Short mmCIF file of C-alpha atoms in Angstrom, two decimals:
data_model
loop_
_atom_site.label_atom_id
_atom_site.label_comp_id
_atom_site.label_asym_id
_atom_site.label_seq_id
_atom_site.Cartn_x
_atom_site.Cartn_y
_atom_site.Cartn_z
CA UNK A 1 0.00 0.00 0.00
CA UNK A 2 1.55 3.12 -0.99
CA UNK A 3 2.85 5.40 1.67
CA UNK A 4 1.90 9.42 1.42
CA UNK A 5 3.99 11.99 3.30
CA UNK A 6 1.23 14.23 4.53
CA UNK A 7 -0.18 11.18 6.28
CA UNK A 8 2.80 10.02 8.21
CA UNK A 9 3.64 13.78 9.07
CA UNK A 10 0.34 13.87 11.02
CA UNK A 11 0.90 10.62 12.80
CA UNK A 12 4.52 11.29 13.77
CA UNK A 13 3.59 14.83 14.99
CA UNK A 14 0.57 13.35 17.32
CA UNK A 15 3.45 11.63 19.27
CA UNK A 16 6.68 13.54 18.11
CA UNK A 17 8.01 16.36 18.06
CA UNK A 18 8.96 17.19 14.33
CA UNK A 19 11.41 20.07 12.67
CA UNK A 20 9.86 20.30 9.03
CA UNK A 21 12.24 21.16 6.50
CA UNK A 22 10.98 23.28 3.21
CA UNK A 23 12.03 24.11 0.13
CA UNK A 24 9.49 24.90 -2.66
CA UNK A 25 7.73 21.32 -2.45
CA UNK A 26 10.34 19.35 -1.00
CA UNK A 27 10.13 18.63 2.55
CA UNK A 28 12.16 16.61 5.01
CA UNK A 29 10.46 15.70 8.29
CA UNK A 30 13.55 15.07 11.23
CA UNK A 31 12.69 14.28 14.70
CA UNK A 32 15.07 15.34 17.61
CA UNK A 33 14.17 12.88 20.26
CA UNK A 34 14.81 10.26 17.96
CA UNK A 35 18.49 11.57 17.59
CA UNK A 36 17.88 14.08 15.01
CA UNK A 37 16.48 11.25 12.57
CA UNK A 38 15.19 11.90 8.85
CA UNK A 39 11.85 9.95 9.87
CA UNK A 40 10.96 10.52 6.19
CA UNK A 41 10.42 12.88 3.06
CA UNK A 42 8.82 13.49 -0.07
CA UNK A 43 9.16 16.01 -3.30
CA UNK A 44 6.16 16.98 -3.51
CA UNK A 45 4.54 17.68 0.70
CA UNK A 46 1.26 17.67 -0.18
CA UNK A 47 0.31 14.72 -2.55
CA UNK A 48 4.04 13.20 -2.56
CA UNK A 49 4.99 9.92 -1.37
CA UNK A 50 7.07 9.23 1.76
CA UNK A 51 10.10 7.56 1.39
CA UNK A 52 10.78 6.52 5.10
CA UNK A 53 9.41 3.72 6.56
CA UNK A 54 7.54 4.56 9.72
CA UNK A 55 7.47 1.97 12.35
CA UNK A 56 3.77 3.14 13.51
CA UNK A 57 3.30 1.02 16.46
CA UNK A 58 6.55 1.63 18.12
CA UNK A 59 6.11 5.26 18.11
CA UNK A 60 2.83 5.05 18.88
CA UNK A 61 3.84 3.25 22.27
CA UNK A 62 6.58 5.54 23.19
CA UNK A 63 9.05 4.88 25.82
CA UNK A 64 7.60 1.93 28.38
CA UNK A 65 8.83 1.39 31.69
CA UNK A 66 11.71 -1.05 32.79
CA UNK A 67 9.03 -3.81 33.74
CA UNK A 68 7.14 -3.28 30.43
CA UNK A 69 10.30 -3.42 28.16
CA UNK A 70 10.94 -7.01 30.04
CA UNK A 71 11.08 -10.09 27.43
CA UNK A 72 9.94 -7.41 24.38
CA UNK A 73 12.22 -6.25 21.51
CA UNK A 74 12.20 -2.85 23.13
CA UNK A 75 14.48 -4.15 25.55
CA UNK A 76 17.16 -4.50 22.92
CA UNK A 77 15.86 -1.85 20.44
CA UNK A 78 13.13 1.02 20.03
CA UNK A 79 12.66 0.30 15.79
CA UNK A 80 11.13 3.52 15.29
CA UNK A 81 12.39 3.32 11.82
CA UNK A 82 12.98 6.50 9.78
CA UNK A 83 14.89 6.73 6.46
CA UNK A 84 18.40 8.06 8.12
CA UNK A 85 19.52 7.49 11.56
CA UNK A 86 22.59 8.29 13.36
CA UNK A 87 24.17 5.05 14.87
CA UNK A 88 27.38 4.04 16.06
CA UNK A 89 29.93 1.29 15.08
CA UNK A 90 31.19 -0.95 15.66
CA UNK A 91 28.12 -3.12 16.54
CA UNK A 92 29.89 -6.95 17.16
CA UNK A 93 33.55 -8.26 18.06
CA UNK A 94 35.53 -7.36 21.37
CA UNK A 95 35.56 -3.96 20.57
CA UNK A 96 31.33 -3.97 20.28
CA UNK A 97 29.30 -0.85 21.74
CA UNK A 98 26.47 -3.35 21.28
CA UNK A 99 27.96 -5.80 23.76
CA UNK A 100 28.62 -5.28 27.44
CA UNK A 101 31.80 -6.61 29.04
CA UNK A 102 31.42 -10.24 29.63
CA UNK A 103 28.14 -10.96 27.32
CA UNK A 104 27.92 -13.45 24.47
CA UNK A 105 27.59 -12.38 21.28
CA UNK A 106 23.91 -13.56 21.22
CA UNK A 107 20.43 -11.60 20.66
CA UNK A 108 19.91 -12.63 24.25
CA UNK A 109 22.57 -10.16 25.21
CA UNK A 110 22.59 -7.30 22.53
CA UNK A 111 21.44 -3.90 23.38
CA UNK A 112 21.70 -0.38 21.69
CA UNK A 113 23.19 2.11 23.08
CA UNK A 114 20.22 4.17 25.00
CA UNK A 115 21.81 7.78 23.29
CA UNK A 116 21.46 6.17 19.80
CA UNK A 117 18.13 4.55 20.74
CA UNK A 118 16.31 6.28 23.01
CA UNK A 119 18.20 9.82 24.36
CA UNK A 120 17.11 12.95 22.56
CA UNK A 121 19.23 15.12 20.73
CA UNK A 122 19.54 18.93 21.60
CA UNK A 123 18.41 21.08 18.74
CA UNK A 124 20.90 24.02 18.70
CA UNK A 125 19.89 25.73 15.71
CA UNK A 126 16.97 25.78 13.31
CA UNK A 127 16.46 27.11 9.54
CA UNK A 128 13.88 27.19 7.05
CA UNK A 129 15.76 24.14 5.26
CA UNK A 130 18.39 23.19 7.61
CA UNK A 131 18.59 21.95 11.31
CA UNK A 132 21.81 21.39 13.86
CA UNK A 133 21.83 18.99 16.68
CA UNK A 134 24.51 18.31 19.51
CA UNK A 135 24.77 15.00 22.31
CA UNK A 136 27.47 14.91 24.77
CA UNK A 137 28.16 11.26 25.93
CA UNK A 138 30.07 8.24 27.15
CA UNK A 139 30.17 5.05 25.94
CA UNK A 140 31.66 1.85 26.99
CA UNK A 141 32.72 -1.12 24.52
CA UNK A 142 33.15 -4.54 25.34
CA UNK A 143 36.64 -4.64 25.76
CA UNK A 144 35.68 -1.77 28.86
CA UNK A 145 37.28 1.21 26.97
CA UNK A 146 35.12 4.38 27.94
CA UNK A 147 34.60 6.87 24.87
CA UNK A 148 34.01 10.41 26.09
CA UNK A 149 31.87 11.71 22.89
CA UNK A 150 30.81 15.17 21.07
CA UNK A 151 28.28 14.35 18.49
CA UNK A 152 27.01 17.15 15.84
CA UNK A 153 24.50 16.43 13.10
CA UNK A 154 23.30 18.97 10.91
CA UNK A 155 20.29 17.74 7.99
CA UNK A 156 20.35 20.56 5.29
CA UNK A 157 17.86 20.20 2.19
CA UNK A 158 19.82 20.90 -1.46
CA UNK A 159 18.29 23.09 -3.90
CA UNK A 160 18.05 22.42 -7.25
CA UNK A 161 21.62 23.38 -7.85
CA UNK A 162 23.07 21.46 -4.92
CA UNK A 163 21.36 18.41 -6.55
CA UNK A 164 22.68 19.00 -10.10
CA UNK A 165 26.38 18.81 -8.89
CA UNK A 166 25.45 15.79 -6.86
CA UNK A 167 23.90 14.30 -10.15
CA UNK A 168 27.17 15.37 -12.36
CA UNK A 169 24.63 17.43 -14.26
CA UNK A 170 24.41 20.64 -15.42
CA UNK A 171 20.67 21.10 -14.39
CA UNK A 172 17.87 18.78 -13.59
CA UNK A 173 15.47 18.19 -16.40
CA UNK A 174 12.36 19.54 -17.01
CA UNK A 175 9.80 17.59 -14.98
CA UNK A 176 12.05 15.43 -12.47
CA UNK A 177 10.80 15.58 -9.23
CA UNK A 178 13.47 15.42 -6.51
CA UNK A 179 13.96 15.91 -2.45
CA UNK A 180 17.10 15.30 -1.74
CA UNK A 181 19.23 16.82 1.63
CA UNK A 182 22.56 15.89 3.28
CA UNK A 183 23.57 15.00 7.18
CA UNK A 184 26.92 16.77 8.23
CA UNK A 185 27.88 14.56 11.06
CA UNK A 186 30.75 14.84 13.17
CA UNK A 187 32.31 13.04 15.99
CA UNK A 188 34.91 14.62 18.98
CA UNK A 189 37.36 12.95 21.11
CA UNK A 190 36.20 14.77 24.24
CA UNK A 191 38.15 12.52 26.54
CA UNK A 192 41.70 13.20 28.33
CA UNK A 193 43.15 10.26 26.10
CA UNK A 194 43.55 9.33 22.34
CA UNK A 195 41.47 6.26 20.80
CA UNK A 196 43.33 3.80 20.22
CA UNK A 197 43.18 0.16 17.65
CA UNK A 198 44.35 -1.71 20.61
CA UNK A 199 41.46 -0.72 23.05
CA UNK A 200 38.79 -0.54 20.21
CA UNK A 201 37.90 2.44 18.07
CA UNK A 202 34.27 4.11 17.53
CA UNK A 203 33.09 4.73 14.20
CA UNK A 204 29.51 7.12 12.55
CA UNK A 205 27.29 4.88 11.11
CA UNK A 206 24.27 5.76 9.08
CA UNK A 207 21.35 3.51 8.08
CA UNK A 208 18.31 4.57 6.36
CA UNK A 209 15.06 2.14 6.59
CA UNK A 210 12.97 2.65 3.10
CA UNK A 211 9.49 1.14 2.63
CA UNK A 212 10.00 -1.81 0.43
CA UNK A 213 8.29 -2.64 -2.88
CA UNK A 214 7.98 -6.06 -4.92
CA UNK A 215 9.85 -4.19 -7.63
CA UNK A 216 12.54 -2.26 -6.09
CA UNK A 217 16.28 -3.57 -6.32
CA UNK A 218 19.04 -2.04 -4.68
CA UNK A 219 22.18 -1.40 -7.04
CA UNK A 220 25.65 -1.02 -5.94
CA UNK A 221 28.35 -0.62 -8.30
CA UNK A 222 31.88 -1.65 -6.81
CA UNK A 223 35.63 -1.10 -7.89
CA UNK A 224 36.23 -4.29 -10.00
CA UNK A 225 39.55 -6.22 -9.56
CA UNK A 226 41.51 -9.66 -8.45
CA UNK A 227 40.58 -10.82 -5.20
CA UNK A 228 43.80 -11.61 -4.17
CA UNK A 229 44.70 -7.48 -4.34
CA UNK A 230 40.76 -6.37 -3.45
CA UNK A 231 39.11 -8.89 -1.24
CA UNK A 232 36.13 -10.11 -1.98
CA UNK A 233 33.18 -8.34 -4.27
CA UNK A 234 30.68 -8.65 -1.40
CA UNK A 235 30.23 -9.65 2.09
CA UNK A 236 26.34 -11.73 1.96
CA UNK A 237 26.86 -14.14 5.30
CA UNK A 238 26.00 -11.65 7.85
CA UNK A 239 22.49 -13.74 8.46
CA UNK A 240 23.32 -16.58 6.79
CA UNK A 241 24.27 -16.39 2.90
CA UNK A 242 22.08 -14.89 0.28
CA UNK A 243 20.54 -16.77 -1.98
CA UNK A 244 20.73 -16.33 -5.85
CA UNK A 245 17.25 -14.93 -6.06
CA UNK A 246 18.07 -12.42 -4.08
CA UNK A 247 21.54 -11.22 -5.04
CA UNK A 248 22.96 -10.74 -8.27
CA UNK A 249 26.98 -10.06 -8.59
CA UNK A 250 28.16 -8.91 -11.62
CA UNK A 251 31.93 -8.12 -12.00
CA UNK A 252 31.54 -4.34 -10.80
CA UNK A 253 28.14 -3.99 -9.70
CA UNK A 254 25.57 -6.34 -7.46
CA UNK A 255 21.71 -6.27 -7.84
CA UNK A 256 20.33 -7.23 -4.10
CA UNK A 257 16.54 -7.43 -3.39
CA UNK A 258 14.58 -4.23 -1.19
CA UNK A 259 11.43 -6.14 -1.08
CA UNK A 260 11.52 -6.53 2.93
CA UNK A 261 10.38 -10.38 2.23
CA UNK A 262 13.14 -12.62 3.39
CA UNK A 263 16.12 -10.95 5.81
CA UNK A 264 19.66 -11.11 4.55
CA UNK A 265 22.28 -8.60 4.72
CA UNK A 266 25.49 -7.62 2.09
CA UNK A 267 28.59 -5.62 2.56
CA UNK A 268 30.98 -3.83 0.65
CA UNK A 269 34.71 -3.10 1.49
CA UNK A 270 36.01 0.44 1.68
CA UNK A 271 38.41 -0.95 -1.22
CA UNK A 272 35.72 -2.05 -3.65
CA UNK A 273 33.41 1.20 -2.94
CA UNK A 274 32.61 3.79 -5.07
CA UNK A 275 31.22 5.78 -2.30
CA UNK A 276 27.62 5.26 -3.97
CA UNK A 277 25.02 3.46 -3.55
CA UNK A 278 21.52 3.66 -4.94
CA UNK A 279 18.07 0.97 -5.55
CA UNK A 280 15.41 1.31 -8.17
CA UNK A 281 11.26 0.90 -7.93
CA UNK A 282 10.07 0.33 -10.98
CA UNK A 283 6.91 0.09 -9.69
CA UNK A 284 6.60 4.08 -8.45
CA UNK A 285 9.55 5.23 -10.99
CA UNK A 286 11.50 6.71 -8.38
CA UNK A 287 15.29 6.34 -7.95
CA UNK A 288 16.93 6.52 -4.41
CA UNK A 289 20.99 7.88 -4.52
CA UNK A 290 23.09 7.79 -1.23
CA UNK A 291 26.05 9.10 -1.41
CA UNK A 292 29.12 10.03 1.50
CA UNK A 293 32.46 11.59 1.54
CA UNK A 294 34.95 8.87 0.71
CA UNK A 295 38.28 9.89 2.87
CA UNK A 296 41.17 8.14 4.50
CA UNK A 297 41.10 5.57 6.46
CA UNK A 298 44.42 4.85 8.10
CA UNK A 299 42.88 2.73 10.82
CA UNK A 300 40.20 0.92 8.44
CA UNK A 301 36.57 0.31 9.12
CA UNK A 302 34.95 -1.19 12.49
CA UNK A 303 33.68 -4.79 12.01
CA UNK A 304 30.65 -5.62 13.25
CA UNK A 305 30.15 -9.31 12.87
CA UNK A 306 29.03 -11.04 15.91
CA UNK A 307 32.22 -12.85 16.60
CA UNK A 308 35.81 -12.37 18.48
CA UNK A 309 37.27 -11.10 15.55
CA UNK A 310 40.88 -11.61 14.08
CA UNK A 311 40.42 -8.55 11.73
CA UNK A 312 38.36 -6.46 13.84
CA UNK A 313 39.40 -3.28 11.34
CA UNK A 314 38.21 -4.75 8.05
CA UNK A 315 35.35 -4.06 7.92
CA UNK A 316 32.59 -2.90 5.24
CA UNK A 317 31.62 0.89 4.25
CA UNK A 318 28.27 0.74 2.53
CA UNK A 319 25.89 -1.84 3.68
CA UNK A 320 22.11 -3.31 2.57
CA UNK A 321 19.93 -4.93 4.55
CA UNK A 322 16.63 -6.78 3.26
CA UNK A 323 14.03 -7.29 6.25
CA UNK A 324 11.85 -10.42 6.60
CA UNK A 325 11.32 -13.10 9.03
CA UNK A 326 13.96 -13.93 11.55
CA UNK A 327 13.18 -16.99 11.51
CA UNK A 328 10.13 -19.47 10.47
CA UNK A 329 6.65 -18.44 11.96
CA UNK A 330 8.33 -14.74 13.48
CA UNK A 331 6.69 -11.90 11.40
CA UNK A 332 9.38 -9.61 9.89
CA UNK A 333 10.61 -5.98 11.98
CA UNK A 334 9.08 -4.05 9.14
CA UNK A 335 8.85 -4.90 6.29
CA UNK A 336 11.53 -2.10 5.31
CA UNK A 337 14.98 -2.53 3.55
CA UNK A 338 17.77 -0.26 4.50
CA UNK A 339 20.95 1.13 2.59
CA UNK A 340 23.45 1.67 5.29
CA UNK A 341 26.95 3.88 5.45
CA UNK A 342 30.13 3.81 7.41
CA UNK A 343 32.94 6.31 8.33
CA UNK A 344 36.88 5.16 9.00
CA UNK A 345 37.40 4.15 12.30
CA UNK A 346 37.99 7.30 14.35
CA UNK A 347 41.80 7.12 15.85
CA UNK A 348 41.29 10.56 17.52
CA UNK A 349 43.41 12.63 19.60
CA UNK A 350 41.90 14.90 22.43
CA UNK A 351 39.80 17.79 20.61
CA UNK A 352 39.79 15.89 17.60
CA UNK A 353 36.75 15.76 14.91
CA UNK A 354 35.94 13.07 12.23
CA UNK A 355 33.33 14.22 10.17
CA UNK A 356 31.00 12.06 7.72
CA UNK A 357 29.16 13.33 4.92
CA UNK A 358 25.95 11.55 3.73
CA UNK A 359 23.45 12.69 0.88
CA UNK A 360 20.48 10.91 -0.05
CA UNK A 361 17.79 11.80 -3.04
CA UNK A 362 14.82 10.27 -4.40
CA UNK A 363 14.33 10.80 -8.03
CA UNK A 364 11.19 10.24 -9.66
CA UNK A 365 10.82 11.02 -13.80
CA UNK A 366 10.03 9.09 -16.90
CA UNK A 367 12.01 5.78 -17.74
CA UNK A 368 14.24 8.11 -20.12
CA UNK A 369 15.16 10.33 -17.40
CA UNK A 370 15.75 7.89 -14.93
CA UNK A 371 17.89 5.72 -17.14
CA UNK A 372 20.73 8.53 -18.10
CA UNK A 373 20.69 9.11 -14.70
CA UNK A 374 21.11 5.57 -13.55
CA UNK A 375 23.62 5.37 -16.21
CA UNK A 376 25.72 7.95 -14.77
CA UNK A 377 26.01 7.77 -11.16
CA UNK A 378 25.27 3.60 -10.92
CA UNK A 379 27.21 2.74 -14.14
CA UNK A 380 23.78 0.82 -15.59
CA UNK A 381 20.72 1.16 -17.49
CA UNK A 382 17.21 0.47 -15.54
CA UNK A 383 17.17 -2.21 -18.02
CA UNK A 384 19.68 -3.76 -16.58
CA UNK A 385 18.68 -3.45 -12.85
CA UNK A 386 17.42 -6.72 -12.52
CA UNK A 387 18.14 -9.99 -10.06
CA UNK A 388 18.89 -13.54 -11.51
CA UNK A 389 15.50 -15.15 -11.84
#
């Protein structure tokens, strides 16, 4: 059933508070008790879809108490959804902020963080299309190093020209409908010591949950190579492997199902991305671009299998994740699908900042318009967006 923005604005303003970002019809709806989330948005606020998926009863609960939360998901996770979050890495290994000292690395024992899951963030300063937030906080891994933590996170909308250098374009064409906006997010050392590889290292980690369809695909293109110099082309065992229906890999691109019907989850290596990711509905002709600032990484990427891990800074930089049934008889989270990015692992000194850069725009047009733009950014035509039958 389609999803309209106007719709969930009212909902998630009956039990949220909500900055609305505007430009002409765009609009971005970001709520700063959920941590300055993009809940959702929508070109057009009025009639428009909405891209984020909304989890309705969740919010609708709000917080419960200790002895409510007991034996619930809530007392691992609030899934409120929303279509960008702010999260932090890594989530599994010994250096886990998932993972208390002296847990297992089982369901049983994983928890969020409560300032990524259910601490607000302040809101420090407010535009017509842009908003700033700030959360002072510690946080302890499983190893028991203590990060002392400045987060900013600042969700501007791009104008028409903003989104024409994003699309290597001189201008948008004539009838393509786009809201598209960006989350500036930084990350301090506020502590009295550096971060170190040896005690476990934090990283900015930013999912976005999209409402699925039985036609959308998820397309990554990927630097293609020899193994033996790049690793492999794609990570697909964090629940168990993918299977060939869902997951198409070609030699520099991979075609991975969004229709939140059967969960499975792919990586990608920070040296096989393009810093790009994107997924195609063919049913609503819209196309969905993420993009982030691809920088060094001297220290790698955070892991965050569920395992002591021998490489515990190898991990991926743009993830996927297809919701559906945990397991046989359990109804899914969503359904949603998410597309999911990484920064470096931050090695920072006292007063030091790491700062990732994330944009995100959904396109809708005619086939035509769609496909040179597909072409460009994604290296394929919407022809050839397709999985293996």
């Amino acid at each position: 059933m389609p999803q309209f923005f106007q719709q969930d604005l009212e909902f998630l303003k009956k039990h949220t508070p909500i900055v609305l970002l505007e430009d002409a019809d765009a609009a971005v709806a970001v709520a700063p008790a959920y941590q300055g989330r993009v809940m959702t948005s929508t070109f057009d606020r009025d009639h428009g879809p909405s891209f984020g998926w909304i989890n309705r009863n969740v919010i609708a609960k709000g917080l419960l108490s200790d002895a409510d939360r007991k034996g619930k998901l809530e007392e691992h996770i609030y899934v409120f959804g929303g279509e960008e979050r702010f999260w932090l890495g890594p989530e599994g290994g010994q250096f886990a902020l998932f993972f208390k000292p002296g847990t297992k690395f089982e369901f049983t024992d994983w928890t969020t963080p409560a300032v990524i899951d259910t601490e607000p963030f302040e809101l420090v300063e407010q535009s017509s299309n842009s908003a700033e937030f700030k959360r002072d906080c510690e946080v302890t891994n499983f190893s028991g190093t203590k990060f002392k933590m400045g987060i900013r996170r600042t969700i501007r909308l791009l104008d028409n020209l903003a989104i024409a250098k994003v699309l290597q374009s001189e201008s948008l064409a004539k009838g393509v409908k786009v809201v598209a906006y960006e989350s500036d997010n930084q990350l301090t050392n506020r502590g009295n010591h550096a971060w170190a590889a040896e005690t476990g290292l934090p990283s900015i980690w930013l999912l976005g949950m999209y409402n699925p369809s039985s036609q959308t695909t998820v397309v990554i293109p990927f630097e293609s190579g020899d193994e033996s110099k790049l690793g492999p082309k794609v990570n697909d065992t964090y629940f168990g492997k993918v299977p060939p229906e869902y997951l198409a890999v070609k030699d520099d691109v991979l075609f991975f199902k969004g229709d939140g019907t059967r969960r499975g989850k792919i990586g990608i290596s920070p040296k096989r991305s393009k810093g790009i990711a994107g997924s195609y509905d063919a049913e609503g002709k819209v196309l969905n671009i993420v993009t982030y600032n691809v920088q060094e990484s001297p220290q790698g990427f955070v892991n965050s299998m569920w395992e002591h891990q021998d490489k515990p800074f190898e991990g991926d930089a743009i993830n996927s994740y297809n919701d559906g049934s945990p397991s046989p008889g359990e109804p899914p989270l969503g359904p949603f699908y998410e597309l999911e990015t990484s920064s470096p692992a931050a090695a920072l000194k006292p007063g030091e900042t790491m700062r990732h850069v994330q944009q995100t725009l959904h396109i809708q047009g005619s086939e035509e318009q769609l496909d040179e733009i597909a072409e460009r950014m994604l290296g394929v035509r919407l022809s050839e967006i397709q999985i293996v039958k």
